[in-house]
PDB file of C-alpha atoms in Angstrom:
ATOM      1  CA  ASP A   8      41.914  94.625 121.456  1.00  0.00           C
ATOM      2  CA  ALA A   9      44.387  92.781 119.253  1.00  0.00           C
ATOM      3  CA  LYS A  10      42.888  89.820 117.418  1.00  0.00           C
ATOM      4  CA  THR A  11      46.242  88.095 116.972  1.00  0.00           C
ATOM      5  CA  THR A  12      48.748  86.161 119.081  1.00  0.00           C
ATOM      6  CA  GLN A  13      52.437  85.933 118.301  1.00  0.00           C
ATOM      7  CA  PRO A  14      55.510  84.550 120.075  1.00  0.00           C
ATOM      8  CA  THR A  15      57.255  87.182 122.141  1.00  0.00           C
ATOM      9  CA  SER A  16      60.690  86.652 120.612  1.00  0.00           C
ATOM     10  CA  MET A  17      62.604  84.602 118.045  1.00  0.00           C
ATOM     11  CA  ASP A  18      66.168  84.268 116.815  1.00  0.00           C
ATOM     12  CA  CYS A  19      67.313  83.518 113.283  1.00  0.00           C
ATOM     13  CA  ALA A  20      70.765  82.955 111.818  1.00  0.00           C
ATOM     14  CA  GLU A  21      71.875  85.452 109.204  1.00  0.00           C
ATOM     15  CA  GLY A  22      71.240  84.160 105.684  1.00  0.00           C
ATOM     16  CA  ARG A  23      68.623  81.660 106.795  1.00  0.00           C
ATOM     17  CA  ALA A  24      64.881  81.986 106.340  1.00  0.00           C
ATOM     18  CA  ALA A  25      62.975  83.568 109.210  1.00  0.00           C
ATOM     19  CA  ASN A  26      59.491  82.136 109.725  1.00  0.00           C
ATOM     20  CA  LEU A  27      57.280  84.215 111.988  1.00  0.00           C
ATOM     21  CA  PRO A  28      53.966  82.632 113.015  1.00  0.00           C
ATOM     22  CA  CYS A  29      50.711  84.365 113.916  1.00  0.00           C
ATOM     23  CA  ASN A  30      47.397  83.032 115.177  1.00  0.00           C
ATOM     24  CA  HIS A  31      44.165  84.839 114.320  1.00  0.00           C
ATOM     25  CA  SER A  32      41.523  82.232 115.082  1.00  0.00           C
ATOM     26  CA  THR A  33      38.631  84.728 115.305  1.00  0.00           C
ATOM     27  CA  ILE A  34      39.268  86.382 111.955  1.00  0.00           C
ATOM     28  CA  SER A  35      36.188  87.170 109.887  1.00  0.00           C
ATOM     29  CA  GLY A  36      35.789  86.321 106.233  1.00  0.00           C
ATOM     30  CA  ASN A  37      36.463  89.824 104.910  1.00  0.00           C
ATOM     31  CA  GLU A  38      39.278  90.796 107.285  1.00  0.00           C
ATOM     32  CA  TYR A  39      42.777  91.105 105.902  1.00  0.00           C
ATOM     33  CA  VAL A  40      45.992  90.038 107.632  1.00  0.00           C
ATOM     34  CA  TYR A  41      48.706  92.701 107.594  1.00  0.00           C
ATOM     35  CA  TRP A  42      52.332  92.505 108.660  1.00  0.00           C
ATOM     36  CA  TYR A  43      54.412  95.463 109.765  1.00  0.00           C
ATOM     37  CA  ARG A  44      57.796  95.729 111.370  1.00  0.00           C
ATOM     38  CA  GLN A  45      59.294  98.349 113.619  1.00  0.00           C
ATOM     39  CA  ILE A  46      62.978  98.985 113.884  1.00  0.00           C
ATOM     40  CA  HIS A  47      64.082 100.734 117.043  1.00  0.00           C
ATOM     41  CA  SER A  48      63.119 104.426 117.170  1.00  0.00           C
ATOM     42  CA  GLN A  49      61.295 104.338 113.839  1.00  0.00           C
ATOM     43  CA  GLY A  50      57.636 104.180 112.865  1.00  0.00           C
ATOM     44  CA  PRO A  51      56.166 100.823 111.797  1.00  0.00           C
ATOM     45  CA  GLN A  52      56.969  99.832 108.221  1.00  0.00           C
ATOM     46  CA  TYR A  53      54.468  98.033 105.993  1.00  0.00           C
ATOM     47  CA  ILE A  54      55.650  94.617 104.782  1.00  0.00           C
ATOM     48  CA  ILE A  55      52.809  92.680 103.166  1.00  0.00           C
ATOM     49  CA  HIS A  56      49.127  91.821 103.479  1.00  0.00           C
ATOM     50  CA  GLY A  57      46.707  89.153 102.293  1.00  0.00           C
ATOM     51  CA  LEU A  58      43.153  87.880 102.491  1.00  0.00           C
ATOM     52  CA  LYS A  59      43.058  84.218 101.448  1.00  0.00           C
ATOM     53  CA  ASN A  60      45.836  83.506  98.994  1.00  0.00           C
ATOM     54  CA  ASN A  61      49.550  83.390  99.672  1.00  0.00           C
ATOM     55  CA  GLU A  62      51.323  86.597  98.762  1.00  0.00           C
ATOM     56  CA  THR A  63      54.898  87.488  97.876  1.00  0.00           C
ATOM     57  CA  ASN A  64      56.666  90.779  97.338  1.00  0.00           C
ATOM     58  CA  GLU A  65      60.243  91.998  97.322  1.00  0.00           C
ATOM     59  CA  MET A  66      60.438  91.942 101.101  1.00  0.00           C
ATOM     60  CA  ALA A  67      58.679  88.763 102.191  1.00  0.00           C
ATOM     61  CA  SER A  68      56.161  86.003 101.608  1.00  0.00           C
ATOM     62  CA  LEU A  69      52.898  85.543 103.481  1.00  0.00           C
ATOM     63  CA  ILE A  70      51.412  82.084 103.888  1.00  0.00           C
ATOM     64  CA  ILE A  71      47.804  81.961 105.113  1.00  0.00           C
ATOM     65  CA  THR A  72      46.286  78.628 106.126  1.00  0.00           C
ATOM     66  CA  GLU A  73      43.215  77.429 104.298  1.00  0.00           C
ATOM     67  CA  ASP A  74      40.986  78.011 107.325  1.00  0.00           C
ATOM     68  CA  ARG A  75      42.556  81.488 107.706  1.00  0.00           C
ATOM     69  CA  LYS A  76      43.103  80.967 111.411  1.00  0.00           C
ATOM     70  CA  SER A  77      46.851  81.412 111.212  1.00  0.00           C
ATOM     71  CA  SER A  78      49.560  82.775 108.966  1.00  0.00           C
ATOM     72  CA  THR A  79      53.336  82.827 108.631  1.00  0.00           C
ATOM     73  CA  LEU A  80      55.553  85.633 107.463  1.00  0.00           C
ATOM     74  CA  ILE A  81      58.686  84.393 105.726  1.00  0.00           C
ATOM     75  CA  LEU A  82      61.813  86.478 105.283  1.00  0.00           C
ATOM     76  CA  PRO A  83      63.707  84.264 102.812  1.00  0.00           C
ATOM     77  CA  HIS A  84      67.267  85.344 103.597  1.00  0.00           C
ATOM     78  CA  ALA A  85      67.425  87.213 106.889  1.00  0.00           C
ATOM     79  CA  THR A  86      70.021  89.951 107.293  1.00  0.00           C
ATOM     80  CA  LEU A  87      71.114  91.869 110.374  1.00  0.00           C
ATOM     81  CA  ARG A  88      68.950  94.764 109.204  1.00  0.00           C
ATOM     82  CA  ASP A  89      65.873  92.567 109.605  1.00  0.00           C
ATOM     83  CA  THR A  90      66.262  92.676 113.386  1.00  0.00           C
ATOM     84  CA  ALA A  91      63.031  94.359 114.494  1.00  0.00           C
ATOM     85  CA  VAL A  92      59.656  93.835 116.163  1.00  0.00           C
ATOM     86  CA  TYR A  93      57.209  92.240 113.729  1.00  0.00           C
ATOM     87  CA  TYR A  94      53.486  92.861 114.132  1.00  0.00           C
ATOM     88  CA  CYS A  95      50.752  90.680 112.717  1.00  0.00           C
ATOM     89  CA  ILE A  96      47.502  92.640 112.506  1.00  0.00           C
ATOM     90  CA  VAL A  97      43.975  91.845 111.457  1.00  0.00           C
ATOM     91  CA  ARG A  98      42.338  94.832 109.819  1.00  0.00           C
ATOM     92  CA  VAL A  99      38.867  95.192 111.265  1.00  0.00           C
ATOM     93  CA  THR A 100      36.554  96.206 108.449  1.00  0.00           C
ATOM     94  CA  ASN A 101      33.182  96.661 110.098  1.00  0.00           C
ATOM     95  CA  THR A 102      34.171  99.768 112.049  1.00  0.00           C
ATOM     96  CA  GLY A 103      36.348 101.653 109.591  1.00  0.00           C
ATOM     97  CA  ASN A 104      39.426  99.587 108.780  1.00  0.00           C
ATOM     98  CA  GLN A 105      41.226 100.055 112.086  1.00  0.00           C
ATOM     99  CA  PHE A 106      44.413  98.236 113.006  1.00  0.00           C
ATOM    100  CA  TYR A 107      44.773  96.799 116.499  1.00  0.00           C
ATOM    101  CA  PHE A 108      48.400  96.060 117.288  1.00  0.00           C
ATOM    102  CA  GLY A 109      49.494  93.417 119.780  1.00  0.00           C
ATOM    103  CA  THR A 110      52.958  93.320 121.292  1.00  0.00           C
ATOM    104  CA  GLY A 111      54.509  91.619 118.262  1.00  0.00           C
ATOM    105  CA  THR A 112      57.485  89.273 117.882  1.00  0.00           C
ATOM    106  CA  SER A 113      60.963  90.599 118.535  1.00  0.00           C
ATOM    107  CA  LEU A 114      63.158  89.002 115.873  1.00  0.00           C
ATOM    108  CA  THR A 115      66.904  88.988 116.395  1.00  0.00           C
ATOM    109  CA  VAL A 116      69.074  88.015 113.436  1.00  0.00           C
ATOM    110  CA  ILE A 117      72.308  86.520 114.680  1.00  0.00           C
ATOM    111  CA  PRO A 118      75.557  86.847 112.684  1.00  0.00           C
TER     112      PRO A 118
ATOM    113  CA  GLU B   3      57.024 110.061  97.000  1.00  0.00           C
ATOM    114  CA  ALA B   4      57.288 111.932 100.298  1.00  0.00           C
ATOM    115  CA  GLY B   5      56.308 109.998 103.394  1.00  0.00           C
ATOM    116  CA  VAL B   6      54.314 111.029 106.444  1.00  0.00           C
ATOM    117  CA  ALA B   7      55.938 114.003 108.149  1.00  0.00           C
ATOM    118  CA  GLN B   8      55.727 114.676 111.879  1.00  0.00           C
ATOM    119  CA  SER B   9      57.082 117.394 114.120  1.00  0.00           C
ATOM    120  CA  PRO B  10      58.622 117.851 116.525  1.00  0.00           C
ATOM    121  CA  ARG B  11      60.622 114.619 116.764  1.00  0.00           C
ATOM    122  CA  TYR B  12      61.233 115.042 120.481  1.00  0.00           C
ATOM    123  CA  LYS B  13      59.510 117.033 123.207  1.00  0.00           C
ATOM    124  CA  ILE B  14      60.138 117.280 126.927  1.00  0.00           C
ATOM    125  CA  ILE B  15      57.587 119.024 129.145  1.00  0.00           C
ATOM    126  CA  GLU B  16      56.590 119.112 132.773  1.00  0.00           C
ATOM    127  CA  LYS B  17      53.346 117.599 133.999  1.00  0.00           C
ATOM    128  CA  ARG B  18      50.312 119.860 133.707  1.00  0.00           C
ATOM    129  CA  GLN B  19      51.838 121.675 130.720  1.00  0.00           C
ATOM    130  CA  SER B  20      50.311 121.567 127.247  1.00  0.00           C
ATOM    131  CA  VAL B  21      51.841 120.144 124.080  1.00  0.00           C
ATOM    132  CA  ALA B  22      50.871 119.843 120.426  1.00  0.00           C
ATOM    133  CA  PHE B  23      52.058 117.522 117.693  1.00  0.00           C
ATOM    134  CA  TRP B  24      51.726 118.074 113.963  1.00  0.00           C
ATOM    135  CA  CYS B  25      51.309 115.578 111.133  1.00  0.00           C
ATOM    136  CA  ASN B  26      51.355 116.004 107.355  1.00  0.00           C
ATOM    137  CA  PRO B  27      50.101 112.850 105.625  1.00  0.00           C
ATOM    138  CA  ILE B  28      51.068 111.445 102.254  1.00  0.00           C
ATOM    139  CA  SER B  29      49.488 113.502  99.494  1.00  0.00           C
ATOM    140  CA  GLY B  30      46.094 112.151  98.484  1.00  0.00           C
ATOM    141  CA  HIS B  31      45.590 109.981 101.547  1.00  0.00           C
ATOM    142  CA  ALA B  32      42.103 110.632 102.864  1.00  0.00           C
ATOM    143  CA  THR B  33      42.502 108.647 106.072  1.00  0.00           C
ATOM    144  CA  LEU B  34      44.735 109.806 108.915  1.00  0.00           C
ATOM    145  CA  TYR B  35      45.442 108.052 112.209  1.00  0.00           C
ATOM    146  CA  TRP B  36      47.067 109.023 115.499  1.00  0.00           C
ATOM    147  CA  TYR B  37      48.561 106.288 117.667  1.00  0.00           C
ATOM    148  CA  GLN B  38      50.148 106.266 121.100  1.00  0.00           C
ATOM    149  CA  GLN B  39      52.990 103.816 121.685  1.00  0.00           C
ATOM    150  CA  ILE B  40      54.154 103.288 125.253  1.00  0.00           C
ATOM    151  CA  LEU B  41      57.583 101.714 125.693  1.00  0.00           C
ATOM    152  CA  GLY B  42      57.442  97.942 125.216  1.00  0.00           C
ATOM    153  CA  GLN B  43      53.927  97.925 123.772  1.00  0.00           C
ATOM    154  CA  GLY B  44      52.425  97.983 120.312  1.00  0.00           C
ATOM    155  CA  PRO B  45      50.865 101.182 118.991  1.00  0.00           C
ATOM    156  CA  LYS B  46      47.371 101.972 120.274  1.00  0.00           C
ATOM    157  CA  LEU B  47      44.941 103.822 118.010  1.00  0.00           C
ATOM    158  CA  LEU B  48      43.802 107.137 119.507  1.00  0.00           C
ATOM    159  CA  ILE B  49      41.794 108.647 116.665  1.00  0.00           C
ATOM    160  CA  GLN B  50      41.042 108.069 112.993  1.00  0.00           C
ATOM    161  CA  PHE B  51      39.970 110.743 110.511  1.00  0.00           C
ATOM    162  CA  GLN B  52      38.569 110.348 107.053  1.00  0.00           C
ATOM    163  CA  ASN B  53      39.052 113.657 105.308  1.00  0.00           C
ATOM    164  CA  ASN B  54      38.104 116.122 108.057  1.00  0.00           C
ATOM    165  CA  GLY B  55      35.599 113.875 109.829  1.00  0.00           C
ATOM    166  CA  VAL B  56      36.237 111.598 112.817  1.00  0.00           C
ATOM    167  CA  VAL B  57      35.698 107.884 112.134  1.00  0.00           C
ATOM    168  CA  ASP B  58      36.796 106.510 115.492  1.00  0.00           C
ATOM    169  CA  ASP B  59      37.929 108.281 118.661  1.00  0.00           C
ATOM    170  CA  SER B  60      36.774 105.648 121.139  1.00  0.00           C
ATOM    171  CA  GLN B  61      40.229 105.300 122.723  1.00  0.00           C
ATOM    172  CA  LEU B  62      41.044 109.004 122.898  1.00  0.00           C
ATOM    173  CA  PRO B  63      41.088 110.339 126.506  1.00  0.00           C
ATOM    174  CA  LYS B  64      38.868 113.271 125.659  1.00  0.00           C
ATOM    175  CA  ASP B  65      39.282 115.014 128.992  1.00  0.00           C
ATOM    176  CA  ARG B  66      42.856 115.927 128.050  1.00  0.00           C
ATOM    177  CA  PHE B  67      43.482 114.916 124.430  1.00  0.00           C
ATOM    178  CA  SER B  68      42.085 116.620 121.354  1.00  0.00           C
ATOM    179  CA  ALA B  69      42.775 116.321 117.654  1.00  0.00           C
ATOM    180  CA  GLU B  70      41.693 118.148 114.550  1.00  0.00           C
ATOM    181  CA  ARG B  71      42.074 117.915 110.814  1.00  0.00           C
ATOM    182  CA  LEU B  72      40.314 121.064 109.726  1.00  0.00           C
ATOM    183  CA  LYS B  73      41.040 121.083 105.993  1.00  0.00           C
ATOM    184  CA  GLY B  74      41.290 117.329 105.555  1.00  0.00           C
ATOM    185  CA  VAL B  75      45.065 117.362 105.134  1.00  0.00           C
ATOM    186  CA  ASP B  76      47.329 118.257 108.080  1.00  0.00           C
ATOM    187  CA  SER B  77      46.388 117.247 111.594  1.00  0.00           C
ATOM    188  CA  THR B  78      47.247 118.375 115.100  1.00  0.00           C
ATOM    189  CA  LEU B  79      47.083 116.314 118.297  1.00  0.00           C
ATOM    190  CA  LYS B  80      47.048 118.218 121.575  1.00  0.00           C
ATOM    191  CA  ILE B  81      47.422 117.172 125.187  1.00  0.00           C
ATOM    192  CA  GLN B  82      46.263 119.602 127.879  1.00  0.00           C
ATOM    193  CA  PRO B  83      47.249 119.137 130.669  1.00  0.00           C
ATOM    194  CA  ALA B  84      49.871 116.419 130.332  1.00  0.00           C
ATOM    195  CA  LYS B  85      50.326 113.655 132.893  1.00  0.00           C
ATOM    196  CA  LEU B  86      53.354 111.502 133.591  1.00  0.00           C
ATOM    197  CA  GLU B  87      51.644 108.502 131.979  1.00  0.00           C
ATOM    198  CA  ASP B  88      51.393 110.365 128.674  1.00  0.00           C
ATOM    199  CA  SER B  89      55.106 109.781 128.116  1.00  0.00           C
ATOM    200  CA  ALA B  90      55.156 107.812 124.883  1.00  0.00           C
ATOM    201  CA  VAL B  91      55.838 107.983 121.167  1.00  0.00           C
ATOM    202  CA  TYR B  92      52.977 109.528 119.202  1.00  0.00           C
ATOM    203  CA  LEU B  93      52.734 108.113 115.713  1.00  0.00           C
ATOM    204  CA  CYS B  94      50.804 109.489 112.785  1.00  0.00           C
ATOM    205  CA  ALA B  95      49.831 107.289 109.843  1.00  0.00           C
ATOM    206  CA  SER B  96      47.893 107.815 106.640  1.00  0.00           C
ATOM    207  CA  SER B  97      46.281 105.640 104.016  1.00  0.00           C
ATOM    208  CA  LEU B  98      44.019 105.556 101.045  1.00  0.00           C
ATOM    209  CA  VAL B  99      40.572 104.462 102.174  1.00  0.00           C
ATOM    210  CA  GLY B 100      40.716 100.809 103.254  1.00  0.00           C
ATOM    211  CA  ARG B 101      44.341 100.321 102.237  1.00  0.00           C
ATOM    212  CA  ALA B 102      47.709  99.860 103.973  1.00  0.00           C
ATOM    213  CA  GLN B 103      48.733 102.489 106.495  1.00  0.00           C
ATOM    214  CA  PHE B 104      52.036 104.311 106.199  1.00  0.00           C
ATOM    215  CA  PHE B 105      53.592 105.670 109.358  1.00  0.00           C
ATOM    216  CA  GLY B 106      55.645 108.718 110.159  1.00  0.00           C
ATOM    217  CA  PRO B 107      58.755 108.659 112.362  1.00  0.00           C
ATOM    218  CA  GLY B 108      56.822 109.624 115.493  1.00  0.00           C
ATOM    219  CA  THR B 109      57.206 112.231 118.220  1.00  0.00           C
ATOM    220  CA  ARG B 110      58.797 111.058 121.445  1.00  0.00           C
ATOM    221  CA  LEU B 111      57.158 112.841 124.393  1.00  0.00           C
ATOM    222  CA  THR B 112      58.702 112.848 127.847  1.00  0.00           C
ATOM    223  CA  VAL B 113      56.618 114.260 130.706  1.00  0.00           C
ATOM    224  CA  LEU B 114      58.609 115.098 133.837  1.00  0.00           C
TER     225      LEU B 114
END
């Protein structure tokens, strides 16, 4: 079962920052938070992951709260190509590093 | 670097027929995963291999689904016999041990 909860859908204006929240209140101390996105008819695409500290790469930033019970994925300047379903996943480490996907957040970037 | 390859991309069969899907992971990735994604849902893990051994197959319907990774590289997922509810996209992913997973494009299966 998924260990995360996310809003079902969100809209964002093109050029603005998209902030996608995720709750993972039962996360364990050694479990990483991963974010993927899935554009229609494609396989999920890796975006970013983190354990405790905030992370940034060329695609996005990941902000993890100090208690690690929630996180936010930030797309700094959303484009139409960022329209996709975004999955927040906790990687379960005690049984072999499996991912359990929820239903994700459907982000629509509006022109 | 080549990504995860899957074939076929699309398959249409009738119920009770058999079907097989093939996956070639990223070179050097010891861990390989098969997922089933039903329309409107997130991917569900079916089976995880590390090299040629099974790590987790707890969600694989073993009465009709089977998977193998004989030489620790390519993998095949088979359904025999197929049911209507098996209509889904079957995704293959690979990773270095304990690292991010990289997904293939998937095989869309339609069972009539």
